[in-house]
């Protein structure tokens, strides 16, 4: 399974990853963001596709689920009850509602529909965001 890896020492806070996400999903909002940490470094924030995902465990409608084949947490907006339990349960504060309809959870899908994968990785000018192969548990 591949996960997004962030090298904070390379990030310059240009927000190219955020823009790339918005363009890839033809959306006014991104599924990632960049914050400034307490040590004043830029910190891109992405879904970590946790091994034991709290968002999946708290989802009552089955909209969030762990794909055992890929290891990714997937989101089905057609099943979503917009209860926001997943947002409250995410220990990393990654998930958020769409600001326009408040009916959809903005969740990274690893750009699964695109042949060259996550656009935040492909477009990062500093190579601060990469894909890393990790062992699934």
PDB file of C-alpha atoms in Angstrom:
ATOM      1  CA  UNK A   1       0.000   0.000   0.000  1.00  0.00           C
ATOM      2  CA  UNK A   2       1.204   3.471  -0.798  1.00  0.00           C
ATOM      3  CA  UNK A   3       0.750   6.407   1.525  1.00  0.00           C
ATOM      4  CA  UNK A   4       1.418  10.081   1.106  1.00  0.00           C
ATOM      5  CA  UNK A   5       4.607  11.096   2.865  1.00  0.00           C
ATOM      6  CA  UNK A   6       5.382  14.694   3.724  1.00  0.00           C
ATOM      7  CA  UNK A   7       8.846  16.128   4.194  1.00  0.00           C
ATOM      8  CA  UNK A   8       8.059  19.302   6.112  1.00  0.00           C
ATOM      9  CA  UNK A   9      11.622  20.544   5.708  1.00  0.00           C
ATOM     10  CA  UNK A  10      11.024  20.867   1.943  1.00  0.00           C
ATOM     11  CA  UNK A  11       7.562  22.456   2.060  1.00  0.00           C
ATOM     12  CA  UNK A  12       7.550  26.173   1.257  1.00  0.00           C
ATOM     13  CA  UNK A  13       3.801  26.650   1.797  1.00  0.00           C
ATOM     14  CA  UNK A  14       3.099  27.456  -1.862  1.00  0.00           C
ATOM     15  CA  UNK A  15      -0.307  25.706  -1.732  1.00  0.00           C
ATOM     16  CA  UNK A  16       0.294  24.010  -5.078  1.00  0.00           C
ATOM     17  CA  UNK A  17      -0.900  20.758  -3.479  1.00  0.00           C
ATOM     18  CA  UNK A  18      -4.151  22.425  -2.455  1.00  0.00           C
ATOM     19  CA  UNK A  19      -4.689  23.891  -5.927  1.00  0.00           C
ATOM     20  CA  UNK A  20      -3.815  20.579  -7.582  1.00  0.00           C
ATOM     21  CA  UNK A  21      -6.432  18.825  -5.446  1.00  0.00           C
ATOM     22  CA  UNK A  22      -9.107  21.352  -6.377  1.00  0.00           C
ATOM     23  CA  UNK A  23      -8.314  21.071 -10.082  1.00  0.00           C
ATOM     24  CA  UNK A  24      -8.159  17.270  -9.971  1.00  0.00           C
ATOM     25  CA  UNK A  25     -11.610  17.091  -8.390  1.00  0.00           C
ATOM     26  CA  UNK A  26     -13.095  20.022 -10.302  1.00  0.00           C
ATOM     27  CA  UNK A  27     -14.054  21.425  -6.922  1.00  0.00           C
ATOM     28  CA  UNK A  28     -14.046  24.786  -5.167  1.00  0.00           C
ATOM     29  CA  UNK A  29     -12.554  23.046  -2.123  1.00  0.00           C
ATOM     30  CA  UNK A  30      -9.560  20.834  -1.576  1.00  0.00           C
ATOM     31  CA  UNK A  31      -9.345  17.634   0.377  1.00  0.00           C
ATOM     32  CA  UNK A  32      -6.042  18.686   1.909  1.00  0.00           C
ATOM     33  CA  UNK A  33      -4.680  21.848   3.417  1.00  0.00           C
ATOM     34  CA  UNK A  34      -1.505  23.473   4.631  1.00  0.00           C
ATOM     35  CA  UNK A  35      -1.208  24.829   8.146  1.00  0.00           C
ATOM     36  CA  UNK A  36       1.584  26.542  10.028  1.00  0.00           C
ATOM     37  CA  UNK A  37       2.725  24.441  12.962  1.00  0.00           C
ATOM     38  CA  UNK A  38       3.662  25.723  16.399  1.00  0.00           C
ATOM     39  CA  UNK A  39       7.316  25.686  15.342  1.00  0.00           C
ATOM     40  CA  UNK A  40       6.375  27.993  12.419  1.00  0.00           C
ATOM     41  CA  UNK A  41       6.875  25.394   9.679  1.00  0.00           C
ATOM     42  CA  UNK A  42       4.435  24.711   6.879  1.00  0.00           C
ATOM     43  CA  UNK A  43       2.639  21.435   7.406  1.00  0.00           C
ATOM     44  CA  UNK A  44       0.571  19.920   4.616  1.00  0.00           C
ATOM     45  CA  UNK A  45      -2.250  17.842   6.067  1.00  0.00           C
ATOM     46  CA  UNK A  46      -3.659  14.811   4.274  1.00  0.00           C
ATOM     47  CA  UNK A  47      -5.800  11.801   5.097  1.00  0.00           C
ATOM     48  CA  UNK A  48      -3.516   9.182   6.573  1.00  0.00           C
ATOM     49  CA  UNK A  49      -5.688   6.212   5.637  1.00  0.00           C
ATOM     50  CA  UNK A  50      -5.220   4.955   9.169  1.00  0.00           C
ATOM     51  CA  UNK A  51      -4.754   1.269   9.880  1.00  0.00           C
ATOM     52  CA  UNK A  52      -7.540   1.504  12.468  1.00  0.00           C
ATOM     53  CA  UNK A  53      -9.617   4.366  11.038  1.00  0.00           C
ATOM     54  CA  UNK A  54     -11.862   6.030  13.580  1.00  0.00           C
ATOM     55  CA  UNK A  55     -13.856   7.623  10.749  1.00  0.00           C
ATOM     56  CA  UNK A  56     -14.870   4.147   9.577  1.00  0.00           C
ATOM     57  CA  UNK A  57     -15.712   2.897  13.065  1.00  0.00           C
ATOM     58  CA  UNK A  58     -17.972   5.869  13.790  1.00  0.00           C
ATOM     59  CA  UNK A  59     -19.719   5.950  10.401  1.00  0.00           C
ATOM     60  CA  UNK A  60     -23.227   4.642  11.030  1.00  0.00           C
ATOM     61  CA  UNK A  61     -24.298   4.659   7.379  1.00  0.00           C
ATOM     62  CA  UNK A  62     -21.379   2.712   5.933  1.00  0.00           C
ATOM     63  CA  UNK A  63     -20.246   5.629   3.779  1.00  0.00           C
ATOM     64  CA  UNK A  64     -16.714   5.337   5.140  1.00  0.00           C
ATOM     65  CA  UNK A  65     -15.046   1.981   4.790  1.00  0.00           C
ATOM     66  CA  UNK A  66     -11.582   0.493   4.777  1.00  0.00           C
ATOM     67  CA  UNK A  67     -10.737  -1.122   1.454  1.00  0.00           C
ATOM     68  CA  UNK A  68      -8.843  -4.210   2.510  1.00  0.00           C
ATOM     69  CA  UNK A  69      -7.303  -4.636  -0.938  1.00  0.00           C
ATOM     70  CA  UNK A  70      -5.818  -1.147  -1.281  1.00  0.00           C
ATOM     71  CA  UNK A  71      -5.617  -0.235   2.402  1.00  0.00           C
ATOM     72  CA  UNK A  72      -7.280   3.096   1.689  1.00  0.00           C
ATOM     73  CA  UNK A  73     -10.269   4.510   3.488  1.00  0.00           C
ATOM     74  CA  UNK A  74     -12.957   5.169   0.908  1.00  0.00           C
ATOM     75  CA  UNK A  75     -15.986   7.422   1.061  1.00  0.00           C
ATOM     76  CA  UNK A  76     -19.326   6.891  -0.682  1.00  0.00           C
ATOM     77  CA  UNK A  77     -21.221  10.171  -0.704  1.00  0.00           C
ATOM     78  CA  UNK A  78     -24.428   8.366  -1.757  1.00  0.00           C
ATOM     79  CA  UNK A  79     -24.469   6.505   1.572  1.00  0.00           C
ATOM     80  CA  UNK A  80     -23.459   9.486   3.703  1.00  0.00           C
ATOM     81  CA  UNK A  81     -26.004  10.712   6.267  1.00  0.00           C
ATOM     82  CA  UNK A  82     -24.048  13.960   6.792  1.00  0.00           C
ATOM     83  CA  UNK A  83     -23.906  13.301  10.529  1.00  0.00           C
ATOM     84  CA  UNK A  84     -20.258  14.428  10.682  1.00  0.00           C
ATOM     85  CA  UNK A  85     -19.272  11.677  13.118  1.00  0.00           C
ATOM     86  CA  UNK A  86     -16.285  10.927  10.887  1.00  0.00           C
ATOM     87  CA  UNK A  87     -15.185  14.550  11.081  1.00  0.00           C
ATOM     88  CA  UNK A  88     -15.396  14.519  14.864  1.00  0.00           C
ATOM     89  CA  UNK A  89     -13.639  11.153  15.123  1.00  0.00           C
ATOM     90  CA  UNK A  90     -10.649  11.871  12.871  1.00  0.00           C
ATOM     91  CA  UNK A  91      -7.689  12.220  15.249  1.00  0.00           C
ATOM     92  CA  UNK A  92      -5.811  14.339  12.716  1.00  0.00           C
ATOM     93  CA  UNK A  93      -8.587  16.821  11.906  1.00  0.00           C
ATOM     94  CA  UNK A  94      -8.284  16.068   8.217  1.00  0.00           C
ATOM     95  CA  UNK A  95     -11.907  15.515   7.256  1.00  0.00           C
ATOM     96  CA  UNK A  96     -14.209  18.462   6.684  1.00  0.00           C
ATOM     97  CA  UNK A  97     -17.614  19.193   5.225  1.00  0.00           C
ATOM     98  CA  UNK A  98     -18.088  20.766   1.837  1.00  0.00           C
ATOM     99  CA  UNK A  99     -18.884  24.363   2.501  1.00  0.00           C
ATOM    100  CA  UNK A 100     -21.357  24.719  -0.359  1.00  0.00           C
ATOM    101  CA  UNK A 101     -23.947  21.996   0.338  1.00  0.00           C
ATOM    102  CA  UNK A 102     -22.776  20.654   3.697  1.00  0.00           C
ATOM    103  CA  UNK A 103     -23.832  17.236   2.401  1.00  0.00           C
ATOM    104  CA  UNK A 104     -20.477  15.771   1.439  1.00  0.00           C
ATOM    105  CA  UNK A 105     -17.330  14.959   3.370  1.00  0.00           C
ATOM    106  CA  UNK A 106     -14.158  16.246   1.768  1.00  0.00           C
ATOM    107  CA  UNK A 107     -12.014  13.106   1.902  1.00  0.00           C
ATOM    108  CA  UNK A 108      -8.860  12.404  -0.080  1.00  0.00           C
ATOM    109  CA  UNK A 109      -9.455   9.614  -2.585  1.00  0.00           C
ATOM    110  CA  UNK A 110      -5.805   9.416  -3.667  1.00  0.00           C
ATOM    111  CA  UNK A 111      -7.013  10.663  -7.082  1.00  0.00           C
ATOM    112  CA  UNK A 112      -8.019   7.080  -7.769  1.00  0.00           C
ATOM    113  CA  UNK A 113      -9.599   8.037 -11.100  1.00  0.00           C
ATOM    114  CA  UNK A 114      -6.430   9.617 -12.465  1.00  0.00           C
ATOM    115  CA  UNK A 115      -3.752   7.495 -14.146  1.00  0.00           C
ATOM    116  CA  UNK A 116      -0.841   9.345 -12.549  1.00  0.00           C
ATOM    117  CA  UNK A 117      -2.246   9.186  -9.006  1.00  0.00           C
ATOM    118  CA  UNK A 118      -2.484  11.909  -6.399  1.00  0.00           C
ATOM    119  CA  UNK A 119      -2.082  15.283  -8.041  1.00  0.00           C
ATOM    120  CA  UNK A 120      -0.741  16.869  -4.849  1.00  0.00           C
ATOM    121  CA  UNK A 121       2.225  14.519  -5.211  1.00  0.00           C
ATOM    122  CA  UNK A 122       2.562  14.999  -8.964  1.00  0.00           C
ATOM    123  CA  UNK A 123       2.449  18.805  -8.792  1.00  0.00           C
ATOM    124  CA  UNK A 124       4.512  19.552  -5.664  1.00  0.00           C
ATOM    125  CA  UNK A 125       7.370  21.714  -6.979  1.00  0.00           C
ATOM    126  CA  UNK A 126       9.621  20.951  -4.014  1.00  0.00           C
ATOM    127  CA  UNK A 127       9.045  17.164  -3.929  1.00  0.00           C
ATOM    128  CA  UNK A 128       7.946  17.651  -0.334  1.00  0.00           C
ATOM    129  CA  UNK A 129       4.986  15.337  -0.937  1.00  0.00           C
ATOM    130  CA  UNK A 130       5.777  11.848  -2.147  1.00  0.00           C
ATOM    131  CA  UNK A 131       4.227   8.418  -2.222  1.00  0.00           C
ATOM    132  CA  UNK A 132       5.863   5.838  -0.033  1.00  0.00           C
ATOM    133  CA  UNK A 133       5.255   2.123  -0.016  1.00  0.00           C
ATOM    134  CA  UNK A 134       4.322   0.948   3.454  1.00  0.00           C
ATOM    135  CA  UNK A 135       3.503  -2.447   4.798  1.00  0.00           C
ATOM    136  CA  UNK A 136      -0.182  -3.056   5.450  1.00  0.00           C
ATOM    137  CA  UNK A 137      -1.187  -4.448   8.811  1.00  0.00           C
TER     138      UNK A 137
END
